[in-house]
Amino acid sequence: MTTTLQLFAAGSLKRAFIPLCQQFSAETGIPVEVSFGPAGLLRERIEAGVSCDLFASANTAHPQALLQSGQALSVQSFAFNRLNLTARKIPETEDDDWLSLLANPALRLGTSTPGCDPSGDYTWQLFEQLEQRVPDIGLKERAIKLVGGRDTLTVPEGQIASAWLIRHDYTDLFIGYAHYAQALENSDDLRILDIPDADNPHCEYQLAVLSKAAETLAAYIVAEEGQRFLAQAGFLPLDGK
């Protein structure tokens, strides 16, 4: 009897990993059960002893911590990402660039939760860089941590956080991962704004292999077929950082 692999994966990987794991199982006959969530909270579950064979994190810090503690057998980078800004498309936001929108105190600014979710950590890194250039911009003070935490909002299945939060009037702006842009680019009610490379944090995704059984799946993710699913979902490839 083939043992089901337990995969813990950052929520941002859902659009890539659901079809990826289905294809992997079809090719190998190895079933995979995936649990998605904020990577920081998934790491806490692993450290608490919850069974997991492979952990796909949206950063390197969590896999590296598991490696240092001896819980991970190995770690390996498998994808890259960027941040972008999604804004409600109204007359007050139609002509401003990304930095002007962030600096506008009249606009509510939503984020994920630092510490619990790497998206929040990357966002805080962006804020720290901007606050060095614009000392009074006050982004951390204004930011509303809407998702990715222990007691934050739950985005409905199949919805993209930035679009859902803005459309349900929780915020006017949201900093999130840029790979969602391709799914939102034709939205008439939203503006999707790039953040320049000079300001954009380096979002590196990494695998932590926690059992020998997971090595086949880890190898599949970093190989050509797995990378194809990630590229189709909007992630930057390993050779395109």
Coordinates of C-alpha atoms in Angstrom, one line a residue:
M1 CA 0.0 0.0 0.0
T2 CA 1.4 3.4 -1.0
T3 CA 1.7 5.9 1.8
T4 CA 0.0 9.3 1.2
L5 CA 2.6 12.1 1.3
Q6 CA 1.7 15.0 3.6
L7 CA 2.6 18.3 2.0
F8 CA 2.3 21.6 3.9
A9 CA 2.4 24.6 1.5
A10 CA 2.2 28.3 1.7
G11 CA -1.3 29.5 0.6
S12 CA 0.1 31.5 -2.3
L13 CA 1.1 28.2 -3.9
K14 CA -2.4 26.9 -4.2
R15 CA -3.0 27.7 -7.9
A16 CA 0.3 26.0 -8.8
F17 CA 0.4 23.1 -6.4
I18 CA -3.2 21.7 -6.8
P19 CA -2.7 20.8 -10.4
L20 CA 1.0 20.0 -9.8
C21 CA 0.2 17.4 -7.1
Q22 CA -2.6 15.9 -9.2
Q23 CA -0.2 15.4 -12.1
F24 CA 2.5 14.0 -9.8
S25 CA 0.1 11.5 -8.4
A26 CA -1.2 10.5 -11.8
E27 CA 2.4 9.9 -13.0
T28 CA 3.8 8.2 -9.9
G29 CA 0.8 6.6 -8.2
I30 CA 1.8 8.3 -5.0
P31 CA -1.1 10.2 -3.4
V32 CA -0.5 13.7 -1.9
E33 CA -2.5 15.4 0.7
V34 CA -1.9 19.2 0.8
S35 CA -2.5 21.5 3.7
F36 CA -2.3 25.2 2.7
G37 CA -1.8 28.1 5.1
P38 CA 0.5 30.9 6.2
A39 CA 4.0 29.4 6.2
G40 CA 4.9 30.7 9.7
L41 CA 1.8 28.9 11.2
L42 CA 2.5 25.8 9.2
R43 CA 6.1 25.7 10.6
E44 CA 4.6 26.0 14.1
R45 CA 2.5 22.9 13.4
I46 CA 5.5 21.0 12.2
E47 CA 7.5 22.0 15.3
A48 CA 4.6 20.9 17.4
G49 CA 4.8 17.4 16.0
V50 CA 2.1 17.3 13.3
S51 CA 3.0 14.8 10.6
C52 CA 4.5 16.4 7.5
D53 CA 6.7 14.9 4.8
L54 CA 7.4 18.1 2.7
F55 CA 7.1 21.8 3.6
A56 CA 6.9 24.4 0.8
S57 CA 7.5 27.8 2.4
A58 CA 7.2 31.3 0.8
N59 CA 10.5 32.2 2.4
T60 CA 13.8 30.6 3.3
A61 CA 13.8 31.4 7.1
H62 CA 11.2 28.7 8.1
P63 CA 12.9 25.8 6.1
Q64 CA 16.3 26.8 7.4
A65 CA 15.1 26.8 11.0
L66 CA 13.7 23.3 10.5
L67 CA 17.1 22.3 9.0
Q68 CA 19.0 23.8 11.9
S69 CA 16.8 22.0 14.5
G70 CA 17.3 18.7 12.7
Q71 CA 13.7 18.3 11.7
A72 CA 14.4 18.8 8.0
L73 CA 16.7 16.4 6.1
S74 CA 17.5 19.0 3.4
V75 CA 16.3 22.3 2.0
Q76 CA 16.1 23.6 -1.6
S77 CA 14.8 26.7 -3.3
F78 CA 12.2 26.1 -6.0
A79 CA 10.6 29.5 -7.0
F80 CA 10.8 33.2 -6.7
N81 CA 8.1 35.9 -6.5
R82 CA 7.7 39.7 -6.1
L83 CA 5.3 42.0 -4.4
N84 CA 2.8 44.4 -6.1
L85 CA 0.1 46.8 -5.1
T86 CA -3.6 46.3 -5.9
A87 CA -5.8 49.4 -5.6
R88 CA -9.5 50.1 -5.8
K89 CA -10.1 51.8 -9.1
I90 CA -11.9 55.0 -8.3
P91 CA -11.3 58.6 -9.5
E92 CA -9.1 59.3 -6.4
T93 CA -6.7 56.4 -7.4
E94 CA -6.7 56.4 -11.2
D95 CA -3.8 58.7 -11.9
D96 CA -1.4 58.1 -8.9
D97 CA 1.6 55.9 -9.1
W98 CA 2.2 53.1 -6.6
L99 CA 4.2 55.2 -4.1
S100 CA 1.8 58.1 -4.2
L101 CA -1.1 55.6 -3.5
L102 CA 0.8 54.1 -0.5
A103 CA 1.6 57.6 0.8
N104 CA -2.0 58.7 0.7
P105 CA -3.3 58.6 4.3
A106 CA -6.9 58.8 3.1
L107 CA -6.6 55.3 1.6
R108 CA -6.8 52.2 3.8
L109 CA -3.8 50.0 3.5
G110 CA -4.2 46.3 3.9
T111 CA -1.5 43.7 4.4
S112 CA -0.8 40.2 5.5
T113 CA 0.5 39.5 8.9
P114 CA 4.3 39.6 9.5
G115 CA 5.7 36.8 11.7
C116 CA 2.9 34.4 10.7
D117 CA 3.0 34.9 7.0
P118 CA 6.1 35.6 4.8
S119 CA 4.0 37.9 2.6
G120 CA 3.7 40.2 5.7
D121 CA 7.4 39.9 6.4
Y122 CA 8.2 40.9 2.8
T123 CA 5.8 43.8 3.0
W124 CA 7.4 45.0 6.3
Q125 CA 10.8 44.8 4.5
L126 CA 9.4 47.0 1.8
F127 CA 8.0 49.5 4.3
E128 CA 11.3 49.7 6.1
Q129 CA 13.1 50.6 2.9
L130 CA 10.5 53.2 1.9
E131 CA 10.5 54.8 5.4
Q132 CA 14.3 55.4 5.1
R133 CA 13.6 57.4 1.9
V134 CA 10.3 59.0 3.1
P135 CA 10.6 59.3 6.9
D136 CA 7.0 60.5 7.5
I137 CA 5.3 58.0 5.3
G138 CA 4.1 56.0 8.3
L139 CA 3.2 52.8 6.5
K140 CA 3.6 50.4 9.4
E141 CA 1.4 52.5 11.6
R142 CA -1.3 52.7 8.9
A143 CA -1.2 49.1 7.8
I144 CA -4.2 46.9 8.6
K145 CA -3.2 43.2 9.0
L146 CA -6.2 41.6 7.4
V147 CA -5.1 38.1 6.5
G148 CA -2.4 35.5 7.2
G149 CA -2.6 35.6 11.0
R150 CA -4.1 33.6 13.8
D151 CA -7.3 35.6 14.2
T152 CA -7.5 37.4 10.8
L153 CA -10.0 37.2 8.1
T154 CA -10.5 34.0 6.1
V155 CA -10.6 34.5 2.3
P156 CA -13.2 32.3 0.7
E157 CA -12.0 29.3 -1.3
G158 CA -11.1 30.3 -4.9
Q159 CA -10.8 34.0 -4.1
I160 CA -7.6 36.1 -4.4
A161 CA -7.1 38.0 -1.1
S162 CA -6.4 41.4 -2.6
A163 CA -9.4 41.5 -4.9
W164 CA -11.8 40.0 -2.3
L165 CA -10.7 42.4 0.5
I166 CA -11.1 45.4 -1.7
R167 CA -14.4 44.3 -3.2
H168 CA -15.8 43.6 0.2
D169 CA -14.7 47.1 1.5
Y170 CA -12.1 45.9 4.0
T171 CA -9.4 48.1 2.4
D172 CA -8.6 50.4 -0.5
L173 CA -5.1 49.1 -1.1
F174 CA -3.4 45.7 -0.6
I175 CA 0.2 44.7 -0.8
G176 CA 0.5 41.1 -2.0
Y177 CA 2.3 38.7 -4.3
A178 CA 2.7 39.7 -7.9
H179 CA 2.0 36.3 -9.3
Y180 CA -1.7 36.9 -8.8
A181 CA -1.6 39.8 -11.3
Q182 CA -2.3 37.6 -14.4
A183 CA -5.5 36.5 -12.8
L184 CA -6.6 40.1 -12.1
E185 CA -5.3 42.0 -15.1
N186 CA -8.7 42.2 -16.7
S187 CA -10.5 43.5 -13.6
D188 CA -12.4 46.7 -14.4
D189 CA -12.7 47.7 -10.7
L190 CA -9.0 47.2 -9.7
R191 CA -5.6 48.7 -10.6
I192 CA -2.6 46.3 -10.5
L193 CA 0.6 48.3 -10.0
D194 CA 4.2 47.0 -10.3
I195 CA 6.7 47.9 -7.6
P196 CA 10.1 48.7 -9.1
D197 CA 13.0 46.2 -8.7
A198 CA 15.0 48.7 -6.6
D199 CA 12.3 48.6 -3.9
N200 CA 10.9 45.1 -4.4
P201 CA 11.9 42.5 -1.8
H202 CA 13.5 39.3 -3.1
C203 CA 10.7 36.6 -2.4
E204 CA 12.5 33.3 -2.4
Y205 CA 10.4 30.1 -1.9
Q206 CA 12.1 27.0 -0.4
L207 CA 11.3 23.3 0.3
A208 CA 12.1 21.5 3.5
V209 CA 12.2 17.7 3.0
L210 CA 11.1 16.1 6.3
S211 CA 11.1 12.5 5.2
K212 CA 12.9 10.3 2.7
A213 CA 9.5 9.5 1.1
A214 CA 9.1 13.1 0.1
E215 CA 12.3 13.3 -2.0
T216 CA 10.5 12.2 -5.1
L217 CA 7.9 14.9 -4.8
A218 CA 10.6 17.5 -4.0
A219 CA 12.6 16.5 -7.1
Y220 CA 9.4 16.7 -9.2
I221 CA 8.7 20.3 -8.1
V222 CA 12.2 21.6 -9.0
A223 CA 12.3 19.6 -12.3
E224 CA 10.9 20.8 -15.6
E225 CA 7.3 19.6 -15.2
G226 CA 6.9 21.1 -11.7
Q227 CA 8.5 24.4 -12.8
R228 CA 5.9 24.5 -15.7
F229 CA 3.0 24.5 -13.2
L230 CA 4.7 27.3 -11.2
A231 CA 5.3 29.4 -14.3
Q232 CA 1.7 29.0 -15.4
A233 CA 0.6 30.3 -12.0
G234 CA 2.8 33.4 -12.4
F235 CA 5.8 32.5 -10.3
L236 CA 9.3 33.4 -11.4
P237 CA 11.5 30.4 -12.3
L238 CA 14.6 29.3 -10.6
D239 CA 16.7 30.6 -13.4
G240 CA 14.8 33.8 -13.8
K241 CA 15.4 35.5 -10.5

